[in-house]
Each structure stands twice: as C-alpha cells, then as structure tokens.
Coordinates of C-alpha atoms in Angstrom, one line a residue:
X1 CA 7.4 36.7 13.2
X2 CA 5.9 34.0 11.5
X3 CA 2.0 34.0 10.6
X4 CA 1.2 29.8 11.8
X5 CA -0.2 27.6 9.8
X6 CA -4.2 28.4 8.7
X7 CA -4.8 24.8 8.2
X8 CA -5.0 21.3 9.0
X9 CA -2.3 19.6 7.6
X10 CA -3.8 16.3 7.9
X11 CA -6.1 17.0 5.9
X12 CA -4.2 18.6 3.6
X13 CA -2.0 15.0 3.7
X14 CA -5.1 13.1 3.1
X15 CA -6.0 14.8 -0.1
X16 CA -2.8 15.3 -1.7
X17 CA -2.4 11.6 -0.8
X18 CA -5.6 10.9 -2.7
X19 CA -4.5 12.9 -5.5
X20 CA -1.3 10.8 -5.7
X21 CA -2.2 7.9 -5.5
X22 CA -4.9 8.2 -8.4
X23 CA -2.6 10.2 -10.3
X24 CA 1.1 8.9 -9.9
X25 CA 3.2 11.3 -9.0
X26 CA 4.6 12.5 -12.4
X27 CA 1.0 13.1 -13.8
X28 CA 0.2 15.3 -10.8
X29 CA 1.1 19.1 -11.1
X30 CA 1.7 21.5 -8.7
X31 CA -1.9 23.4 -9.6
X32 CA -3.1 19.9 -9.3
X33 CA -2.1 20.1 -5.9
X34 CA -2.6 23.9 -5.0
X35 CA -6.5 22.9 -6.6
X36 CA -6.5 19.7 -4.6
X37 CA -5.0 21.1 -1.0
X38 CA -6.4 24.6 -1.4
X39 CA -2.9 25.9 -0.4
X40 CA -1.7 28.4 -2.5
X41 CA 1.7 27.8 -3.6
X42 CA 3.2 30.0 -1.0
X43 CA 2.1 28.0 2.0
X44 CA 2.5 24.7 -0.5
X45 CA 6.6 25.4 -0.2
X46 CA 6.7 27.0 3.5
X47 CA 4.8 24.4 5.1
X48 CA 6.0 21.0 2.9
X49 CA 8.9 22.3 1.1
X50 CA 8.8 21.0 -2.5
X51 CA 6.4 18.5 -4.5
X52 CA 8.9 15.7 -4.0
X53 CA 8.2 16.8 -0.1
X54 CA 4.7 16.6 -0.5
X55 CA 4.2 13.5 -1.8
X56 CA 6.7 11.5 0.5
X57 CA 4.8 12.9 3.8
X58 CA 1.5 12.0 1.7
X59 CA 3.0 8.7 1.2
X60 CA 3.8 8.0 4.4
X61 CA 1.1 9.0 5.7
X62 CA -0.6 6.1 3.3
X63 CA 2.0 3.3 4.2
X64 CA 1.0 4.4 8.2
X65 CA -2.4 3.4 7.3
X66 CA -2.2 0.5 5.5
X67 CA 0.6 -1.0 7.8
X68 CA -2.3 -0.2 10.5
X69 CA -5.3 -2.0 8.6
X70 CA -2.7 -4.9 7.3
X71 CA -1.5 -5.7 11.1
X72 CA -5.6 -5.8 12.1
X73 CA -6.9 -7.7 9.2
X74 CA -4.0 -10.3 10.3
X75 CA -3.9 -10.3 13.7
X76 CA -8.0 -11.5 13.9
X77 CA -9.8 -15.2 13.6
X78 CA -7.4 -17.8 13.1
X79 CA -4.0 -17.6 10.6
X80 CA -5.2 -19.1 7.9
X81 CA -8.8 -16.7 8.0
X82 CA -6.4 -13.9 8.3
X83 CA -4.3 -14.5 5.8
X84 CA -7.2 -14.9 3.5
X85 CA -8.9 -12.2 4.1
X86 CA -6.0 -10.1 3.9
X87 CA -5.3 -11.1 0.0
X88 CA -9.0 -11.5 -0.7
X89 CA -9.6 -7.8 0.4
X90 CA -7.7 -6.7 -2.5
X91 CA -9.9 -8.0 -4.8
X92 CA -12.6 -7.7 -2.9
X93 CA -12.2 -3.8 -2.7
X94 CA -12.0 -4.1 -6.8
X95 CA -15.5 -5.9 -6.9
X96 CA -16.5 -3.1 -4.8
X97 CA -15.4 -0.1 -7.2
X98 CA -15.6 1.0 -11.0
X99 CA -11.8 1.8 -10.8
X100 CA -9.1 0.1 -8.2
X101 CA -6.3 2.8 -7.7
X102 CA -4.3 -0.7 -6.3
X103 CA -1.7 -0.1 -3.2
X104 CA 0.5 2.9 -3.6
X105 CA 3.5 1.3 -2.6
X106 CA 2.7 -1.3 -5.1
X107 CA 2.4 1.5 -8.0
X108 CA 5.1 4.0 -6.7
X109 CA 7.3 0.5 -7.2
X110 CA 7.0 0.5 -10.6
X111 CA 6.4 4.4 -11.3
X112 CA 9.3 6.2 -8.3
X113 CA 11.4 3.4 -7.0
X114 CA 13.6 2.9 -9.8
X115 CA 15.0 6.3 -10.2
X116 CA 14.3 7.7 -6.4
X117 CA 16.1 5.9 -3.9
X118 CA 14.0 7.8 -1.2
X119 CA 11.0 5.8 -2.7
X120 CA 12.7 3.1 -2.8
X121 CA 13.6 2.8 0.4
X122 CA 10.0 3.4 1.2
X123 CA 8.7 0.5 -1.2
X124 CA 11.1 -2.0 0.0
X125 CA 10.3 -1.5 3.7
X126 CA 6.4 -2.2 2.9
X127 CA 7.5 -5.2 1.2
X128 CA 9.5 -6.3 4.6
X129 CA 6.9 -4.8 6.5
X130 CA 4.1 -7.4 4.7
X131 CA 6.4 -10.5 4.8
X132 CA 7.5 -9.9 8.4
X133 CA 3.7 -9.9 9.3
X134 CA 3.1 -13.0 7.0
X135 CA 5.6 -14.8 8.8
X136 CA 3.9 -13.6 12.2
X137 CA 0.9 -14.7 11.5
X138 CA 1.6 -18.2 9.5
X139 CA 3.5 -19.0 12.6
X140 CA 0.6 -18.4 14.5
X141 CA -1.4 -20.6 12.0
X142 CA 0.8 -23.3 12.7
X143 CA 0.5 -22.9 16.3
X144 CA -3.2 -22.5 16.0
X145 CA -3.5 -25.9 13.5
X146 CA -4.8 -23.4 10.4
X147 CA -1.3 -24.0 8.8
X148 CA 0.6 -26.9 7.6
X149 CA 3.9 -26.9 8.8
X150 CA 6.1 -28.3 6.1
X151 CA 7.4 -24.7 5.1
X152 CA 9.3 -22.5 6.9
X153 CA 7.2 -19.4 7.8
X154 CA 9.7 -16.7 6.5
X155 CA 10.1 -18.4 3.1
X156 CA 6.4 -18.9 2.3
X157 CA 5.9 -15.4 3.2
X158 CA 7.8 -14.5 1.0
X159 CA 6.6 -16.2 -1.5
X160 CA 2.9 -14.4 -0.6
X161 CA 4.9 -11.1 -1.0
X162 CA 6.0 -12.2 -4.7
X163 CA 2.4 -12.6 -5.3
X164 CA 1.0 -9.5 -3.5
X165 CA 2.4 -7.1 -5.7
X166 CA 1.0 -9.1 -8.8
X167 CA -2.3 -9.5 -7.4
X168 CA -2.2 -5.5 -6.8
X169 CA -1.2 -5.5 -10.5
X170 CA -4.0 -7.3 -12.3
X171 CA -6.5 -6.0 -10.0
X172 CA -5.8 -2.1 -11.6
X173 CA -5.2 -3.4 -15.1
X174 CA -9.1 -4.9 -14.6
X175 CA -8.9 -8.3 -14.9
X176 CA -11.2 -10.7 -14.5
X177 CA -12.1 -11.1 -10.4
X178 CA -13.1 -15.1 -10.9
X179 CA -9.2 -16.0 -12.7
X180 CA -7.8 -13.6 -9.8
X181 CA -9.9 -15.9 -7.3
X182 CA -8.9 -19.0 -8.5
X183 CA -5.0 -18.1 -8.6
X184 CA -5.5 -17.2 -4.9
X185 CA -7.0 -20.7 -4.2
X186 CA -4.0 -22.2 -5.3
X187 CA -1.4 -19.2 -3.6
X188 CA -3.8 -20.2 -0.5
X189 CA -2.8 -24.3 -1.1
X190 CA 0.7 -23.5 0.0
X191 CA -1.1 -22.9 3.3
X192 CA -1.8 -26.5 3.7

C-alpha cells in the first residue's frame, strides 16, 4: 500500500512556482527544487513525476492566478479605468520592487516556448486569454462612453497584447518607469 502524501502540495506549487519564475526553468536544478519544496527527491518524482512535470503544474498554477487578478482588475470602474490600471500595474509593481521577475508567461515565451510545444501551448493561450478579455472589456468601454469606437474591439486588443509582452520586457531589463509611462500614454490614445 502506498504511504499518502506528507504534504501540502499547494504549497509545494507555490514555491516551486516562485523558484521558477525567478530562476527560468533551465537555471533551476533539481536540488534547487528538493531545497526549495523540502521534498526529497523520492516524493519530488512520485508525487509530480519529472522537473518538466513540476514546473508545468507550477506554471499553471501561476497562469490560474494571474487570469484570476487580470479578469478582476478589468472587470471594475469603467473600461477605460480598467484597462489602465491593468497595464499600469505592471509598472507600478516595478516601482514597488528592487527586482521585477515580469509575468512568467511573458519570460517562459522567450526562454520554453520555442523548443517546448507544451509551453507553448501554455504561452499562446495567455496571450488569447489577455486579448479576449481586452476585447470584453473595451466593448464595455464603448458601451459605457470610456472608449472611442472607431476600432474594432478584437483588433485593438490585439494590438494591447503586442504591447503587453514588451511592456513585461523593459520592466525586467529595468528601464526607466517615466519613458515606460509615457509610451503607455500614447498605447492608452488608441483608447480615444
């Protein structure tokens, strides 16, 4: 019979999510993880499988999250607020920290999803995920008068999903937060 599980896996998740998305998912070893997790090795394989298996229920559990906080930030105040607010948080989280880790699915674009298709899968239904609900909610800005309606709603969100990934971009790479806030200003005149 098998002995069950002695821990939380949850919270095992949560840090080896942590640890990946500071680290990347090459630069993270499988001590890393047994040091990180507290597993030993043993219960690393029997409970996840592999490190590959690790990291994509780690990720998920990430994209879960931020799909979550993304569909809260814009589904409050009116479209335009939201929308706002939604790419201002970005940099706003930067302001707030020494060192911006940026959005996983953002890094694991550049880092997994060229070479593992299961990542890629991942990164290109975030990117879906974010334009559907940019789409969603400039609709409801032109409903609610906060946005122009001289663009169709799918192909401006779009466009805001281009820039996402960017923004995530020069917010790790450190630069400067008043040139980041005054190309939003201008992504944010496409609202008008």
């Amino acid at each position: 019979m098998a002995r069950p599980q002695e821990f939380n896996r949850e919270d095992v998740l949560e840090k080896a999510m942590s640890l990946f998305w500071n680290k990347g998912y090459e630069a993270t070893s499988l001590t890393d993880l047994i040091e990180t997790t507290g597993l030993s090795k043993s219960s690393l394989y029997s409970s996840f499988g592999d490190k590959h298996a690790v990291f994509l229920a780690a990720y998920d559990r990430y994209r879960a999250a931020r799909a979550s906080e993304m569909n809260a930030i814009l589904e409050r105040g009116s479209a335009r607020e939201a929308i706002e607010t939604f790419f201002r948080k970005i940099v706003s989280d930067a302001k707030a920290t020494e060192f911006s880790d940026g959005c996983m699915s953002t890094n694991q674009a550049v880092e997994m999803a060229p070479h593992d298709p299961l990542v890629r899968h991942r990164v290109d239904q975030d990117f879906k995920l974010i334009e559907a609900a940019l789409a969603r909610a400039i609709e409801r800005g032109r409903t609610d008068g906060s946005v122009g309606d001289a663009v169709n709603p799918v192909r401006l969100a779009r466009l805001f999903v281009v820039a996402f990934p960017g923004l995530q971009v020069m917010v790790r790479a450190g630069s400067d937060i008043d040139r980041l806030d005054d190309a939003l200003t201008l992504l944010f005149s496409h609202l008008n």
